[in-house]
PDB file of C-alpha atoms in Angstrom:
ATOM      1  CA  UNK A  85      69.596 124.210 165.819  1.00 37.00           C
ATOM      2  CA  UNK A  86      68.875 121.076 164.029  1.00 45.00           C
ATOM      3  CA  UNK A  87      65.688 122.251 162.203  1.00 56.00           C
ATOM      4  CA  UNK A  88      68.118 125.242 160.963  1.00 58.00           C
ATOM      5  CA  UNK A  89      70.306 122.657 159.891  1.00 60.00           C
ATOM      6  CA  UNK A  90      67.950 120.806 157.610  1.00 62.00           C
ATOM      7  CA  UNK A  91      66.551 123.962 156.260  1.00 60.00           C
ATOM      8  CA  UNK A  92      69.902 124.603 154.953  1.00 65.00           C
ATOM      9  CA  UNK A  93      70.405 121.103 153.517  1.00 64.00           C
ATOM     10  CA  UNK A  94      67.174 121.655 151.678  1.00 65.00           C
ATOM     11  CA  UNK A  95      68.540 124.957 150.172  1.00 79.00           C
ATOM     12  CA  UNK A  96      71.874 123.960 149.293  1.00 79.00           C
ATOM     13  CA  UNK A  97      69.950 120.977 146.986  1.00 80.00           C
ATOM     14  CA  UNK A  98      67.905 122.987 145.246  1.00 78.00           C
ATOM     15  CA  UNK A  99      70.618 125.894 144.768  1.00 77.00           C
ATOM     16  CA  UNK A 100      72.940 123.067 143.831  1.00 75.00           C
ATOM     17  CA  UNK A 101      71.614 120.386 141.988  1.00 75.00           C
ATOM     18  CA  UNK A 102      67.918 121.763 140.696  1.00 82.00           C
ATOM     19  CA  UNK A 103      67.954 123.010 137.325  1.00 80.00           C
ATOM     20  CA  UNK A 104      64.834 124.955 136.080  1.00 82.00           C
ATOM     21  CA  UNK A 105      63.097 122.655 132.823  1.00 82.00           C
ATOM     22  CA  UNK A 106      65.237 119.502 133.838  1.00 79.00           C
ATOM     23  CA  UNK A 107      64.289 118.280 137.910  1.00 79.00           C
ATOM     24  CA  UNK A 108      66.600 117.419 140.368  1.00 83.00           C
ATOM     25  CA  UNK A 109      70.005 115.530 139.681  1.00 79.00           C
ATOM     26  CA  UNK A 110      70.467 112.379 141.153  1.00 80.00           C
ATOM     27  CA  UNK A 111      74.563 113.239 141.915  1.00 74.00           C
ATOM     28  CA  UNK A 112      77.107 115.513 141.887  1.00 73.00           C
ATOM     29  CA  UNK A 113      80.328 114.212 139.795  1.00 73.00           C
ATOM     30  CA  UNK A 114      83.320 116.305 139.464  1.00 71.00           C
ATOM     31  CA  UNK A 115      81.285 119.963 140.914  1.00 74.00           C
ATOM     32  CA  UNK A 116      79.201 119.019 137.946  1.00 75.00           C
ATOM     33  CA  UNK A 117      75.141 117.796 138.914  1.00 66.00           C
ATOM     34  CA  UNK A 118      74.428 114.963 136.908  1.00 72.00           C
ATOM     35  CA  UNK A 119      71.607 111.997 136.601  1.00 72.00           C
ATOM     36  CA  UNK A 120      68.498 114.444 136.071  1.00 71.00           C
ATOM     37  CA  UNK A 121      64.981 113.792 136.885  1.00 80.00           C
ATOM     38  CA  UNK A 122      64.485 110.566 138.590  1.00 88.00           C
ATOM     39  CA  UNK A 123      60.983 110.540 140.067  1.00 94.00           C
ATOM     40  CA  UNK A 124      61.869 109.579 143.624  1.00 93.00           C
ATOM     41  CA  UNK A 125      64.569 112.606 144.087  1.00 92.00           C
ATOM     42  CA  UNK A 126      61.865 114.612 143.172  1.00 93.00           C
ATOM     43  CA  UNK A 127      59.358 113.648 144.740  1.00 96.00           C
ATOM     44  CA  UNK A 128      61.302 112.962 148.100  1.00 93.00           C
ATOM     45  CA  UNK A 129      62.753 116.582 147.805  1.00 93.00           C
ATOM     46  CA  UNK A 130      59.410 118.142 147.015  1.00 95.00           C
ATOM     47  CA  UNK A 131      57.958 116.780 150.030  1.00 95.00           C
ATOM     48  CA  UNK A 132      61.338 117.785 152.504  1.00 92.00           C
ATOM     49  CA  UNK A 133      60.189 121.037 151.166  1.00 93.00           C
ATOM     50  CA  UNK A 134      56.629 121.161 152.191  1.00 94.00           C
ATOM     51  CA  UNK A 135      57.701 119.927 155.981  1.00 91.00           C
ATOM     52  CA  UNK A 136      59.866 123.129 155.510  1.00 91.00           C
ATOM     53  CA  UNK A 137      57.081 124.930 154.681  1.00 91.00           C
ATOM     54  CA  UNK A 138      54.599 123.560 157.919  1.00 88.00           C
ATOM     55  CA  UNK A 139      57.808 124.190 159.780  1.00 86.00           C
ATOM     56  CA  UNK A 140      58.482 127.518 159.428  1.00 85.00           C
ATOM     57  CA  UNK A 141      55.346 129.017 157.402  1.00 83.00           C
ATOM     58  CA  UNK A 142      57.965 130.020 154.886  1.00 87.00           C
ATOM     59  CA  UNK A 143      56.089 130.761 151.764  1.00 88.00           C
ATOM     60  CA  UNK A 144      58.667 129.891 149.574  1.00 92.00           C
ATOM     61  CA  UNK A 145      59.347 126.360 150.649  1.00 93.00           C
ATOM     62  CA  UNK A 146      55.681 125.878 149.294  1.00 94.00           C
ATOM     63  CA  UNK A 147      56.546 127.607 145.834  1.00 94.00           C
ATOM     64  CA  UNK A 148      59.699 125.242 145.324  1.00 94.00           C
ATOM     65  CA  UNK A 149      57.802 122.581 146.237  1.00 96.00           C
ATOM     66  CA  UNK A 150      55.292 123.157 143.377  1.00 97.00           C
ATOM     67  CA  UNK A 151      58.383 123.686 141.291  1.00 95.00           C
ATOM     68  CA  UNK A 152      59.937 120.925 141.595  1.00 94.00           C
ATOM     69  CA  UNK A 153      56.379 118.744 140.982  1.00 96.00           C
ATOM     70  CA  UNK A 154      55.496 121.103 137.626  1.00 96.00           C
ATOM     71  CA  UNK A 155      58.834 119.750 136.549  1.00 93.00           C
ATOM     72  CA  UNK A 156      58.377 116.121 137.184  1.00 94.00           C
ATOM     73  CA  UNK A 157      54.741 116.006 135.556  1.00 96.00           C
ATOM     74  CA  UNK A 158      55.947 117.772 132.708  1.00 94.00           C
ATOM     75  CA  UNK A 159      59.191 114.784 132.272  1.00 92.00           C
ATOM     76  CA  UNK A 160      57.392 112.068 133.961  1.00 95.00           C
ATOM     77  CA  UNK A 161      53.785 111.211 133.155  1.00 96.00           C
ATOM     78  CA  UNK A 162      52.168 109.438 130.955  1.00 95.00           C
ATOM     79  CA  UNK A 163      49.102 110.875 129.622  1.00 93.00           C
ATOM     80  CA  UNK A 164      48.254 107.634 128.148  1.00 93.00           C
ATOM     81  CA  UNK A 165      47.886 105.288 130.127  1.00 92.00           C
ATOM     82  CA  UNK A 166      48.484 107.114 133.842  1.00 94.00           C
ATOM     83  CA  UNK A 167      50.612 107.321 136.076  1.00 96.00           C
ATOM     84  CA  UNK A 168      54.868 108.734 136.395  1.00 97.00           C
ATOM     85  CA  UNK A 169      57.773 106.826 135.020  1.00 95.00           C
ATOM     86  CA  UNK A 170      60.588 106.538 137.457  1.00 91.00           C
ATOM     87  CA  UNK A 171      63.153 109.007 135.499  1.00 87.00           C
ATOM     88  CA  UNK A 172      63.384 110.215 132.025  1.00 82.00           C
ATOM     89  CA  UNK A 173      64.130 108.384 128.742  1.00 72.00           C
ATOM     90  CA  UNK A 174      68.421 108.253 128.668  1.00 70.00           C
ATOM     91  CA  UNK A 175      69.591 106.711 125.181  1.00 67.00           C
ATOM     92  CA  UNK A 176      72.769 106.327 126.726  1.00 70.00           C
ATOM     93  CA  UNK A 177      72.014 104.237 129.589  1.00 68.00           C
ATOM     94  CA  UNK A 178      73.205 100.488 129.484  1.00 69.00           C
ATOM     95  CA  UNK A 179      70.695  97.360 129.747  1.00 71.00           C
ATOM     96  CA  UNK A 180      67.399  97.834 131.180  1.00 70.00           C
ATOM     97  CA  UNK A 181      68.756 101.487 132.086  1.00 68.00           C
ATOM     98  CA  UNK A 182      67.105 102.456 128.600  1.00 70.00           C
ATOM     99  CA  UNK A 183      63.623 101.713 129.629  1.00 74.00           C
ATOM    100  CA  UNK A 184      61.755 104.083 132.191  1.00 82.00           C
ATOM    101  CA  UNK A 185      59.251 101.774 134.004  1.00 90.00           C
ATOM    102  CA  UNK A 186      56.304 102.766 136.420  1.00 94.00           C
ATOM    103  CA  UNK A 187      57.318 102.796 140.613  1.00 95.00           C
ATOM    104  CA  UNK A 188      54.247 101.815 142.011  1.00 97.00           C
ATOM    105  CA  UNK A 189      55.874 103.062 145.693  1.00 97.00           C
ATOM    106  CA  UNK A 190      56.627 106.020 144.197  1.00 97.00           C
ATOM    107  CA  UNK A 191      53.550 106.642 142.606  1.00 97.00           C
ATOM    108  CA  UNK A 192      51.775 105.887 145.463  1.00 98.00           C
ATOM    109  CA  UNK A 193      53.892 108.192 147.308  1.00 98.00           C
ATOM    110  CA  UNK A 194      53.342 110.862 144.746  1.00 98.00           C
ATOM    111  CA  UNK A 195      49.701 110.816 144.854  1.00 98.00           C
ATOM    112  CA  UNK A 196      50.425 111.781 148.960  1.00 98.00           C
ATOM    113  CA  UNK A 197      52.278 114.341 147.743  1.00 98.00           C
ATOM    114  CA  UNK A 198      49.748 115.529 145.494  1.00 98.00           C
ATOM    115  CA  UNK A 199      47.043 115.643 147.663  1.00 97.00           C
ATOM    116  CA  UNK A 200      49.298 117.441 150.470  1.00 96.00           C
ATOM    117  CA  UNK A 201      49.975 120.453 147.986  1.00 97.00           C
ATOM    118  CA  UNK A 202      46.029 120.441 147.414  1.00 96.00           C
ATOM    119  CA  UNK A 203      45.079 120.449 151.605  1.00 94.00           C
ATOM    120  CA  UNK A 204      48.015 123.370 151.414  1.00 92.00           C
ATOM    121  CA  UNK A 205      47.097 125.489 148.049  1.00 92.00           C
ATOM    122  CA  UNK A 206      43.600 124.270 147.376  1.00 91.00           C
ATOM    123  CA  UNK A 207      44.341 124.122 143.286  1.00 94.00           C
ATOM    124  CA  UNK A 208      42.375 121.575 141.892  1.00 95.00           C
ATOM    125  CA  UNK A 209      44.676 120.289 139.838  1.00 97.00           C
ATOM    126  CA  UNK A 210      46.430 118.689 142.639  1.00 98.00           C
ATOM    127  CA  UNK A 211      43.344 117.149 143.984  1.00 97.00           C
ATOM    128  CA  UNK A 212      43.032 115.675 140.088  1.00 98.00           C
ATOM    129  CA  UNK A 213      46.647 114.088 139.865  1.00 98.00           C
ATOM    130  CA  UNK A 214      46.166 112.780 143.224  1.00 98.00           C
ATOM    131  CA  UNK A 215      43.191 111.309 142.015  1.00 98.00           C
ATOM    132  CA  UNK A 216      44.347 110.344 138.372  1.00 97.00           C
ATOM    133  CA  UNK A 217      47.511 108.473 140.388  1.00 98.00           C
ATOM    134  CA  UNK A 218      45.322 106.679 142.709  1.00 97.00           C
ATOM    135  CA  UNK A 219      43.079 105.068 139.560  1.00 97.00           C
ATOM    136  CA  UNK A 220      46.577 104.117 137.651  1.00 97.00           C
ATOM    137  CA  UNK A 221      47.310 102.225 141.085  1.00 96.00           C
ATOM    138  CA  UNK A 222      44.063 100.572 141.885  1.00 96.00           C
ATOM    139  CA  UNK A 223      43.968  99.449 138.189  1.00 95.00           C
ATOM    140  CA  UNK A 224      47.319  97.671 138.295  1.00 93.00           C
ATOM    141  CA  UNK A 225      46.993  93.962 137.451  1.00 92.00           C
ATOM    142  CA  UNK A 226      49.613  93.017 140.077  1.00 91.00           C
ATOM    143  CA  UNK A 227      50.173  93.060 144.070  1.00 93.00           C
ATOM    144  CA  UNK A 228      50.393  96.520 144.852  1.00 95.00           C
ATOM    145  CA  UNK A 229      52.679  98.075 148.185  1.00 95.00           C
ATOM    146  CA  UNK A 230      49.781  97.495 150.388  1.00 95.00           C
ATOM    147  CA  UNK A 231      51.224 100.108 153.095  1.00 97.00           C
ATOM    148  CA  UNK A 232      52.034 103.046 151.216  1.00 97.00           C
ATOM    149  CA  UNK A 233      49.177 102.765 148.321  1.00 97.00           C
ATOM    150  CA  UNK A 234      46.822 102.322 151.888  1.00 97.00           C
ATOM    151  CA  UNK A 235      48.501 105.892 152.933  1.00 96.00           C
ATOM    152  CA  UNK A 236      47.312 107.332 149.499  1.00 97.00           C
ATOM    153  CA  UNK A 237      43.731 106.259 149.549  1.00 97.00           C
ATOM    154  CA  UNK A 238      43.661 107.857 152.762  1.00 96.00           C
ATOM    155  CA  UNK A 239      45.213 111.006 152.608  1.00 96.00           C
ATOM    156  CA  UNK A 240      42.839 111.407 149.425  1.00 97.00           C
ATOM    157  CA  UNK A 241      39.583 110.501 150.931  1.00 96.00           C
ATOM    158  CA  UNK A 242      40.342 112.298 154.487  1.00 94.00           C
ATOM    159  CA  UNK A 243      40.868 115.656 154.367  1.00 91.00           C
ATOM    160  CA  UNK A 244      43.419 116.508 157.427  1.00 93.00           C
ATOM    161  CA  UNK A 245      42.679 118.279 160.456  1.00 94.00           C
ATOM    162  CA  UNK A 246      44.342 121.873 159.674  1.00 93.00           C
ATOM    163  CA  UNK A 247      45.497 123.651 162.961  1.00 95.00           C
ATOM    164  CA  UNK A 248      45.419 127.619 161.688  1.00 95.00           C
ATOM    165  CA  UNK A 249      47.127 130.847 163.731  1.00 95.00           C
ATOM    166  CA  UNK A 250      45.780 133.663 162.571  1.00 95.00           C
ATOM    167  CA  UNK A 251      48.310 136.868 164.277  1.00 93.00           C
ATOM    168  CA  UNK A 252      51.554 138.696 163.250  1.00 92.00           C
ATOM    169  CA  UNK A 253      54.499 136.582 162.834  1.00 87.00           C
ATOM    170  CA  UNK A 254      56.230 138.815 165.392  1.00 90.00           C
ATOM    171  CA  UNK A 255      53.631 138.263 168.152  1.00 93.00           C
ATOM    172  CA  UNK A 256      55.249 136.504 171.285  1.00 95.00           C
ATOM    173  CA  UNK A 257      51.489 134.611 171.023  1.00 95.00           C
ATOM    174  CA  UNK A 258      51.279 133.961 167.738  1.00 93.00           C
ATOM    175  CA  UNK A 259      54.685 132.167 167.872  1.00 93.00           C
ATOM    176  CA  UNK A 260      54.047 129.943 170.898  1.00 95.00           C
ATOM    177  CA  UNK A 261      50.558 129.153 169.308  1.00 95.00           C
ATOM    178  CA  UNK A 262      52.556 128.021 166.480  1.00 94.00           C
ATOM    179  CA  UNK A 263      55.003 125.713 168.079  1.00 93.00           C
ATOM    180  CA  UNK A 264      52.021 124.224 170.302  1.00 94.00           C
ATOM    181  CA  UNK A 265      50.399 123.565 166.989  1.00 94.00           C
ATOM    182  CA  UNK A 266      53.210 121.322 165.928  1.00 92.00           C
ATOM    183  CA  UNK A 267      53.107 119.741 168.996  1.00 93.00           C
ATOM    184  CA  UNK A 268      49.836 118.538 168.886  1.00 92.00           C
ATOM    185  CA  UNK A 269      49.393 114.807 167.979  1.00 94.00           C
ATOM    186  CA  UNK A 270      47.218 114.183 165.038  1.00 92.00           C
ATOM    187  CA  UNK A 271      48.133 112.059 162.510  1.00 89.00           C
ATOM    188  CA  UNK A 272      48.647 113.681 158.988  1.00 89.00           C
ATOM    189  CA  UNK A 273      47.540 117.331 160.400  1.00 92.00           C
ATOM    190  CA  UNK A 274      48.880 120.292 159.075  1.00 92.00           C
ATOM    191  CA  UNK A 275      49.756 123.438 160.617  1.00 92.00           C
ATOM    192  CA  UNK A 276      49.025 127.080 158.940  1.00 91.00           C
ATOM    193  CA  UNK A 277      50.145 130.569 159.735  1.00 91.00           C
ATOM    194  CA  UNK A 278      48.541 133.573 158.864  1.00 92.00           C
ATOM    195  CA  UNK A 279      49.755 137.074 158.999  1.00 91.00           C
ATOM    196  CA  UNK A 280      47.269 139.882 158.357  1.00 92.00           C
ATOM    197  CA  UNK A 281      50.235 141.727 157.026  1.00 90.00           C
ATOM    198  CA  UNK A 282      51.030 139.496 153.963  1.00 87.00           C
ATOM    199  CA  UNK A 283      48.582 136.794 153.922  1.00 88.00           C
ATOM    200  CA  UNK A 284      44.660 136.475 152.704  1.00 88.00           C
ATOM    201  CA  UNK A 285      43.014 135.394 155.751  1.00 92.00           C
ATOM    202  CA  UNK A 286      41.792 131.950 154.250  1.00 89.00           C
ATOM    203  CA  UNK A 287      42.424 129.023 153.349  1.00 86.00           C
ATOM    204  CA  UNK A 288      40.056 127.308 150.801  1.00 82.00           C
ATOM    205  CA  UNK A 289      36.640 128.374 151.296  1.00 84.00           C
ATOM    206  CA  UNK A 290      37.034 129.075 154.933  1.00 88.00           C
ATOM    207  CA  UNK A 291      37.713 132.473 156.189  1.00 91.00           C
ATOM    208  CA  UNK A 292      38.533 133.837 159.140  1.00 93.00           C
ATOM    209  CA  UNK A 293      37.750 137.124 161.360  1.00 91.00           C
ATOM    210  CA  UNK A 294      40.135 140.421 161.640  1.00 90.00           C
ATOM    211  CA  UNK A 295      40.180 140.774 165.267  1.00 89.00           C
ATOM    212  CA  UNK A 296      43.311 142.133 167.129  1.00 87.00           C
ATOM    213  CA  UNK A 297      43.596 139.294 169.386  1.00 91.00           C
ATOM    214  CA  UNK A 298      45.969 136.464 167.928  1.00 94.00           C
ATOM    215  CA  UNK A 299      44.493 132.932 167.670  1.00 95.00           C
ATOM    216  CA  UNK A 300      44.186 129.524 166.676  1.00 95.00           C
ATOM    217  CA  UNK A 301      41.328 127.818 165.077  1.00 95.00           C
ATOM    218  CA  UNK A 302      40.780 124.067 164.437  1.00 93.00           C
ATOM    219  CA  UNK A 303      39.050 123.201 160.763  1.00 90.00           C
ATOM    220  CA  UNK A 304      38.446 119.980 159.110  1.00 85.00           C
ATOM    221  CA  UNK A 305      36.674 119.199 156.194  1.00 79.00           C
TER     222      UNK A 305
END
């Protein structure tokens, strides 16, 4: 009940406050979305949308995922000098409002993001803006987060341990194999479903058999 329960808080965000071109808005004010395209509602929302996606192997949780981070690299980085400003350039903000600056949190948490949508998807252009993010960060003059920037680095350099069921989604097995999966403790793992119905039976460059019998394999790197 309460997983169903996110999953519809997730929807009702994007239905209400994404707009294609523009990101996420910060607010609602007056039935009206405002405040578009501030890097952490983006990336935070991006993210709640892959967990969505482990958690129910609903394809398009994934695709609004990648969405909503095509949209923020296209408003937020800087091709200059690296990294993603924290929202977009508003001439009508007041003060220091005017002046987008450079999260390194967020950044740091966007270069997670990054490389989770690469373990997921396998594009390489992920694995590159992870990568890209991480050099911005380590080339920063000034005290870094130590935690979170520590989580990047990681989740870059160690590819997760990917726990894959490979059966129909309306197997009694394949279902229980699922929710085992998620139960397992290993930090940072992922957890895949794939139908023979609808899905290519790999992930990356790893394939795996067409037998009748439903199962689940264990793959890292």
């Amino acid at each position: 009940r309460l997983v169903g329960s996110e999953m519809c808080i997730r929807d009702r965000l994007y239905r209400e406050r994404y707009r294609p071109g523009r990101g996420v808005a910060h607010l609602v004010s007056e039935d009206e979305p405002q405040s578009f395209g501030f890097l952490a509602d983006q990336v935070f929302l991006a993210d709640a949308f892959l967990e969505a996606y482990v958690t129910t192997h609903l394809r398009e949780y994934l695709v609004k995922a990648e969405i909503i981070t095509a949209d923020l690299i296209d408003q937020l980085e800087d091709k200059q000098s690296g990294g993603f400003y924290d929202r977009v350039p508003d001439t009508s903000a007041k003060g220091l409002l005017k002046f987008p600056h450079k999260d390194l949190a967020m950044n740091a948490s966007l270069s997670i993001l990054f490389s989770d949508l690469y373990y997921m998807t396998h594009k390489t252009k992920y694995h590159d803006y992870a990568e890209q993010t991480l050099q911005f960060l380590l080339s920063y003059p000034g005290p870094l987060p130590t935690a979170v920037t520590g989580r990047a680095i990681n989740r870059f350099l160690e590819y997760p341990i990917q726990i894959v069921v490979v059966g129909e989604q309306s197997d009694a097995k394949a279902q229980k194999l699922f929710s085992k999966g998620l139960e397992v403790y290993a930090p940072g793992k992922l957890v895949r479903f794939l139908d023979p119905q609808v899905d290519q039976l790999s992930i990356g460059a790893v394939s795996f058999p067409l037998i009748k019998e439903t199962r689940a394999y264990i793959c890292t790197d």
